[in-house]
Amino acid sequence: DAAAADLERALELEPNQPRLWLELAEVRLRQGRREQARNIARRAQSLVGSDAVRAARAADVLRRAGG
């Protein structure tokens, strides 16, 4: 999927950017790759710090991915 490839390239440049991890988690969830979505969302959670909006988004992805 082109969106996932673009996000993965962006993450090579900015690996500590939780927004990119969250977007990739959403893509993986849409692809039905639930385990990958959970792992990626957990990575995003570890990076969000005090950003409550992104923390809630990561938790939502985890919930929808069954994690």
Tab-separated table of N, CA, C and O in Angstrom:
chain	number	residue	atom	x	y	z
A	1	ASP	N	0.851	-1.186	0.000
A	1	ASP	CA	0.000	0.000	0.000
A	1	ASP	C	0.890	1.240	0.000
A	1	ASP	O	1.842	1.340	0.777
A	2	ALA	N	0.592	2.164	-0.871
A	2	ALA	CA	1.417	3.363	-1.038
A	2	ALA	C	1.439	4.229	0.213
A	2	ALA	O	2.486	4.785	0.570
A	3	ALA	N	0.299	4.348	0.888
A	3	ALA	CA	0.253	5.169	2.103
A	3	ALA	C	1.180	4.609	3.172
A	3	ALA	O	1.929	5.354	3.817
A	4	ALA	N	1.164	3.303	3.356
A	4	ALA	CA	2.034	2.674	4.355
A	4	ALA	C	3.495	2.865	3.982
A	4	ALA	O	4.324	3.177	4.849
A	5	ALA	N	3.822	2.712	2.711
A	5	ALA	CA	5.207	2.890	2.262
A	5	ALA	C	5.675	4.324	2.499
A	5	ALA	O	6.801	4.545	2.964
A	6	ASP	N	4.814	5.282	2.214
A	6	ASP	CA	5.164	6.688	2.453
A	6	ASP	C	5.397	6.949	3.934
A	6	ASP	O	6.350	7.644	4.310
A	7	LEU	N	4.536	6.404	4.775
A	7	LEU	CA	4.687	6.596	6.216
A	7	LEU	C	5.956	5.924	6.735
A	7	LEU	O	6.657	6.490	7.582
A	8	GLU	N	6.250	4.757	6.236
A	8	GLU	CA	7.468	4.065	6.664
A	8	GLU	C	8.714	4.851	6.266
A	8	GLU	O	9.667	4.945	7.048
A	9	ARG	N	8.701	5.457	5.083
A	9	ARG	CA	9.833	6.304	4.668
A	9	ARG	C	9.937	7.532	5.573
A	9	ARG	O	11.032	7.919	5.981
A	10	ALA	N	8.812	8.131	5.888
A	10	ALA	CA	8.822	9.297	6.764
A	10	ALA	C	9.338	8.926	8.155
A	10	ALA	O	10.075	9.699	8.778
A	11	LEU	N	8.985	7.738	8.626
A	11	LEU	CA	9.438	7.299	9.944
A	11	LEU	C	10.934	7.015	9.972
A	11	LEU	O	11.559	7.120	11.033
A	12	GLU	N	11.512	6.681	8.837
A	12	GLU	CA	12.971	6.524	8.781
A	12	GLU	C	13.650	7.857	9.065
A	12	GLU	O	14.720	7.898	9.675
A	13	LEU	N	13.016	8.945	8.644
A	13	LEU	CA	13.568	10.285	8.862
A	13	LEU	C	13.203	10.854	10.226
A	13	LEU	O	13.985	11.617	10.812
A	14	GLU	N	12.004	10.520	10.716
A	14	GLU	CA	11.510	11.054	11.982
A	14	GLU	C	10.929	9.932	12.848
A	14	GLU	O	9.714	9.854	13.049
A	15	PRO	N	11.789	9.064	13.384
A	15	PRO	CA	11.285	7.895	14.116
A	15	PRO	C	10.621	8.207	15.459
A	15	PRO	O	9.938	7.350	16.003
A	16	ASN	N	10.779	9.414	15.946
A	16	ASN	CA	10.178	9.771	17.239
A	16	ASN	C	8.925	10.628	17.086
A	16	ASN	O	8.509	11.302	18.027
A	17	GLN	N	8.316	10.570	15.916
A	17	GLN	CA	7.125	11.367	15.618
A	17	GLN	C	5.871	10.513	15.824
A	17	GLN	O	5.516	9.695	14.970
A	18	PRO	N	5.181	10.690	16.961
A	18	PRO	CA	4.017	9.840	17.235
A	18	PRO	C	2.897	9.969	16.202
A	18	PRO	O	2.195	9.001	15.927
A	19	ARG	N	2.752	11.135	15.595
A	19	ARG	CA	1.697	11.319	14.590
A	19	ARG	C	1.877	10.334	13.441
A	19	ARG	O	0.914	9.727	12.965
A	20	LEU	N	3.115	10.156	13.003
A	20	LEU	CA	3.376	9.230	11.897
A	20	LEU	C	3.088	7.790	12.307
A	20	LEU	O	2.513	7.019	11.532
A	21	TRP	N	3.477	7.420	13.523
A	21	TRP	CA	3.190	6.062	14.012
A	21	TRP	C	1.690	5.831	14.087
A	21	TRP	O	1.202	4.757	13.737
A	22	LEU	N	0.952	6.841	14.548
A	22	LEU	CA	-0.504	6.688	14.640
A	22	LEU	C	-1.137	6.528	13.265
A	22	LEU	O	-2.043	5.708	13.084
A	23	GLU	N	-0.664	7.296	12.310
A	23	GLU	CA	-1.207	7.167	10.959
A	23	GLU	C	-0.911	5.786	10.390
A	23	GLU	O	-1.780	5.169	9.765
A	24	LEU	N	0.300	5.282	10.634
A	24	LEU	CA	0.644	3.944	10.149
A	24	LEU	C	-0.204	2.886	10.854
A	24	LEU	O	-0.660	1.924	10.215
A	25	ALA	N	-0.451	3.059	12.132
A	25	ALA	CA	-1.308	2.116	12.860
A	25	ALA	C	-2.705	2.086	12.258
A	25	ALA	O	-3.302	1.011	12.093
A	26	GLU	N	-3.230	3.251	11.901
A	26	GLU	CA	-4.555	3.326	11.272
A	26	GLU	C	-4.561	2.600	9.926
A	26	GLU	O	-5.498	1.876	9.606
A	27	VAL	N	-3.504	2.793	9.147
A	27	VAL	CA	-3.402	2.117	7.844
A	27	VAL	C	-3.386	0.610	8.050
A	27	VAL	O	-4.104	-0.137	7.370
A	28	ARG	N	-2.555	0.148	8.973
A	28	ARG	CA	-2.469	-1.295	9.220
A	28	ARG	C	-3.806	-1.850	9.701
A	28	ARG	O	-4.202	-2.954	9.314
A	29	LEU	N	-4.516	-1.095	10.499
A	29	LEU	CA	-5.831	-1.539	10.968
A	29	LEU	C	-6.802	-1.659	9.792
A	29	LEU	O	-7.518	-2.659	9.674
A	30	ARG	N	-6.798	-0.677	8.904
A	30	ARG	CA	-7.658	-0.744	7.711
A	30	ARG	C	-7.294	-1.934	6.828
A	30	ARG	O	-8.162	-2.494	6.154
A	31	GLN	N	-6.029	-2.318	6.820
A	31	GLN	CA	-5.578	-3.463	6.026
A	31	GLN	C	-5.913	-4.791	6.706
A	31	GLN	O	-5.666	-5.846	6.132
A	32	GLY	N	-6.445	-4.735	7.917
A	32	GLY	CA	-6.761	-5.953	8.649
A	32	GLY	C	-5.568	-6.555	9.355
A	32	GLY	O	-5.632	-7.681	9.837
A	33	ARG	N	-4.492	-5.819	9.443
A	33	ARG	CA	-3.272	-6.290	10.098
A	33	ARG	C	-3.294	-5.820	11.556
A	33	ARG	O	-2.555	-4.932	11.962
A	34	ARG	N	-4.175	-6.456	12.319
A	34	ARG	CA	-4.479	-6.011	13.677
A	34	ARG	C	-3.280	-6.085	14.622
A	34	ARG	O	-3.067	-5.174	15.410
A	35	GLU	N	-2.514	-7.165	14.544
A	35	GLU	CA	-1.366	-7.290	15.444
A	35	GLU	C	-0.344	-6.191	15.172
A	35	GLU	O	0.178	-5.574	16.103
A	36	GLN	N	-0.079	-5.931	13.908
A	36	GLN	CA	0.838	-4.837	13.570
A	36	GLN	C	0.277	-3.499	14.030
A	36	GLN	O	1.012	-2.662	14.546
A	37	ALA	N	-1.016	-3.290	13.837
A	37	ALA	CA	-1.643	-2.044	14.278
A	37	ALA	C	-1.472	-1.867	15.782
A	37	ALA	O	-1.160	-0.764	16.249
A	38	ARG	N	-1.670	-2.945	16.541
A	38	ARG	CA	-1.499	-2.859	18.004
A	38	ARG	C	-0.060	-2.500	18.373
A	38	ARG	O	0.165	-1.618	19.203
A	39	ASN	N	0.888	-3.181	17.760
A	39	ASN	CA	2.296	-2.916	18.079
A	39	ASN	C	2.693	-1.490	17.732
A	39	ASN	O	3.403	-0.824	18.493
A	40	ILE	N	2.222	-1.021	16.597
A	40	ILE	CA	2.541	0.339	16.165
A	40	ILE	C	1.865	1.362	17.075
A	40	ILE	O	2.470	2.374	17.447
A	41	ALA	N	0.631	1.105	17.460
A	41	ALA	CA	-0.077	2.020	18.369
A	41	ALA	C	0.617	2.075	19.720
A	41	ALA	O	0.709	3.140	20.334
A	42	ARG	N	1.139	0.948	20.178
A	42	ARG	CA	1.885	0.947	21.444
A	42	ARG	C	3.151	1.787	21.319
A	42	ARG	O	3.532	2.492	22.256
A	43	ARG	N	3.798	1.691	20.172
A	43	ARG	CA	4.986	2.524	19.934
A	43	ARG	C	4.599	3.998	19.995
A	43	ARG	O	5.283	4.818	20.613
A	44	ALA	N	3.495	4.345	19.357
A	44	ALA	CA	3.025	5.734	19.390
A	44	ALA	C	2.746	6.165	20.827
A	44	ALA	O	3.127	7.269	21.226
A	45	GLN	N	2.100	5.296	21.598
A	45	GLN	CA	1.807	5.629	22.996
A	45	GLN	C	3.076	5.956	23.767
A	45	GLN	O	3.067	6.837	24.619
A	46	SER	N	4.138	5.252	23.478
A	46	SER	CA	5.388	5.482	24.200
A	46	SER	C	6.013	6.824	23.848
A	46	SER	O	6.891	7.301	24.562
A	47	LEU	N	5.551	7.432	22.766
A	47	LEU	CA	6.145	8.688	22.295
A	47	LEU	C	5.268	9.917	22.517
A	47	LEU	O	5.757	11.033	22.346
A	48	VAL	N	4.005	9.753	22.874
A	48	VAL	CA	3.090	10.903	22.901
A	48	VAL	C	3.350	11.866	24.051
A	48	VAL	O	2.953	13.032	23.971
A	49	GLY	N	3.975	11.406	25.111
A	49	GLY	CA	4.223	12.305	26.240
A	49	GLY	C	2.929	12.813	26.831
A	49	GLY	O	2.017	12.040	27.119
A	50	SER	N	2.829	14.123	26.965
A	50	SER	CA	1.645	14.720	27.597
A	50	SER	C	0.566	15.120	26.590
A	50	SER	O	-0.383	15.813	26.950
A	51	ASP	N	0.684	14.688	25.346
A	51	ASP	CA	-0.296	15.016	24.313
A	51	ASP	C	-1.526	14.119	24.481
A	51	ASP	O	-1.564	12.990	24.001
A	52	ALA	N	-2.529	14.645	25.168
A	52	ALA	CA	-3.720	13.863	25.499
A	52	ALA	C	-4.495	13.428	24.263
A	52	ALA	O	-5.071	12.335	24.239
A	53	VAL	N	-4.510	14.246	23.241
A	53	VAL	CA	-5.253	13.918	22.020
A	53	VAL	C	-4.627	12.705	21.335
A	53	VAL	O	-5.320	11.751	20.964
A	54	ARG	N	-3.312	12.723	21.200
A	54	ARG	CA	-2.653	11.589	20.547
A	54	ARG	C	-2.689	10.346	21.430
A	54	ARG	O	-2.793	9.227	20.927
A	55	ALA	N	-2.614	10.534	22.737
A	55	ALA	CA	-2.716	9.383	23.649
A	55	ALA	C	-4.087	8.730	23.498
A	55	ALA	O	-4.199	7.499	23.449
A	56	ALA	N	-5.136	9.539	23.397
A	56	ALA	CA	-6.488	9.008	23.227
A	56	ALA	C	-6.627	8.320	21.872
A	56	ALA	O	-7.277	7.275	21.769
A	57	ARG	N	-6.016	8.885	20.857
A	57	ARG	CA	-6.081	8.272	19.519
A	57	ARG	C	-5.379	6.913	19.526
A	57	ARG	O	-5.888	5.945	18.963
A	58	ALA	N	-4.227	6.833	20.179
A	58	ALA	CA	-3.510	5.548	20.270
A	58	ALA	C	-4.343	4.525	21.025
A	58	ALA	O	-4.439	3.369	20.620
A	59	ALA	N	-4.967	4.956	22.107
A	59	ALA	CA	-5.819	4.043	22.875
A	59	ALA	C	-6.993	3.568	22.034
A	59	ALA	O	-7.404	2.399	22.119
A	60	ASP	N	-7.537	4.443	21.214
A	60	ASP	CA	-8.658	4.072	20.347
A	60	ASP	C	-8.223	3.043	19.305
A	60	ASP	O	-8.946	2.071	19.048
A	61	VAL	N	-7.059	3.232	18.724
A	61	VAL	CA	-6.550	2.252	17.752
A	61	VAL	C	-6.367	0.898	18.433
A	61	VAL	O	-6.758	-0.133	17.900
A	62	LEU	N	-5.774	0.932	19.630
A	62	LEU	CA	-5.585	-0.325	20.373
A	62	LEU	C	-6.922	-1.012	20.639
A	62	LEU	O	-7.046	-2.229	20.471
A	63	ARG	N	-7.911	-0.243	21.050
A	63	ARG	CA	-9.233	-0.804	21.325
A	63	ARG	C	-9.818	-1.444	20.073
A	63	ARG	O	-10.288	-2.578	20.084
A	64	ARG	N	-9.752	-0.718	18.949
A	64	ARG	CA	-10.317	-1.234	17.705
A	64	ARG	C	-9.540	-2.429	17.153
A	64	ARG	O	-10.101	-3.261	16.457
A	65	ALA	N	-8.245	-2.501	17.509
A	65	ALA	CA	-7.422	-3.609	17.034
A	65	ALA	C	-7.474	-4.800	17.980
A	65	ALA	O	-6.823	-5.805	17.752
A	66	GLY	N	-8.254	-4.655	19.045
A	66	GLY	CA	-8.411	-5.764	19.979
A	66	GLY	C	-7.287	-5.875	20.971
A	66	GLY	O	-7.017	-6.963	21.485
A	67	GLY	N	-6.652	-4.770	21.257
A	67	GLY	CA	-5.515	-4.848	22.163
A	67	GLY	C	-5.663	-4.025	23.371
A	67	GLY	O	-4.907	-3.955	24.273
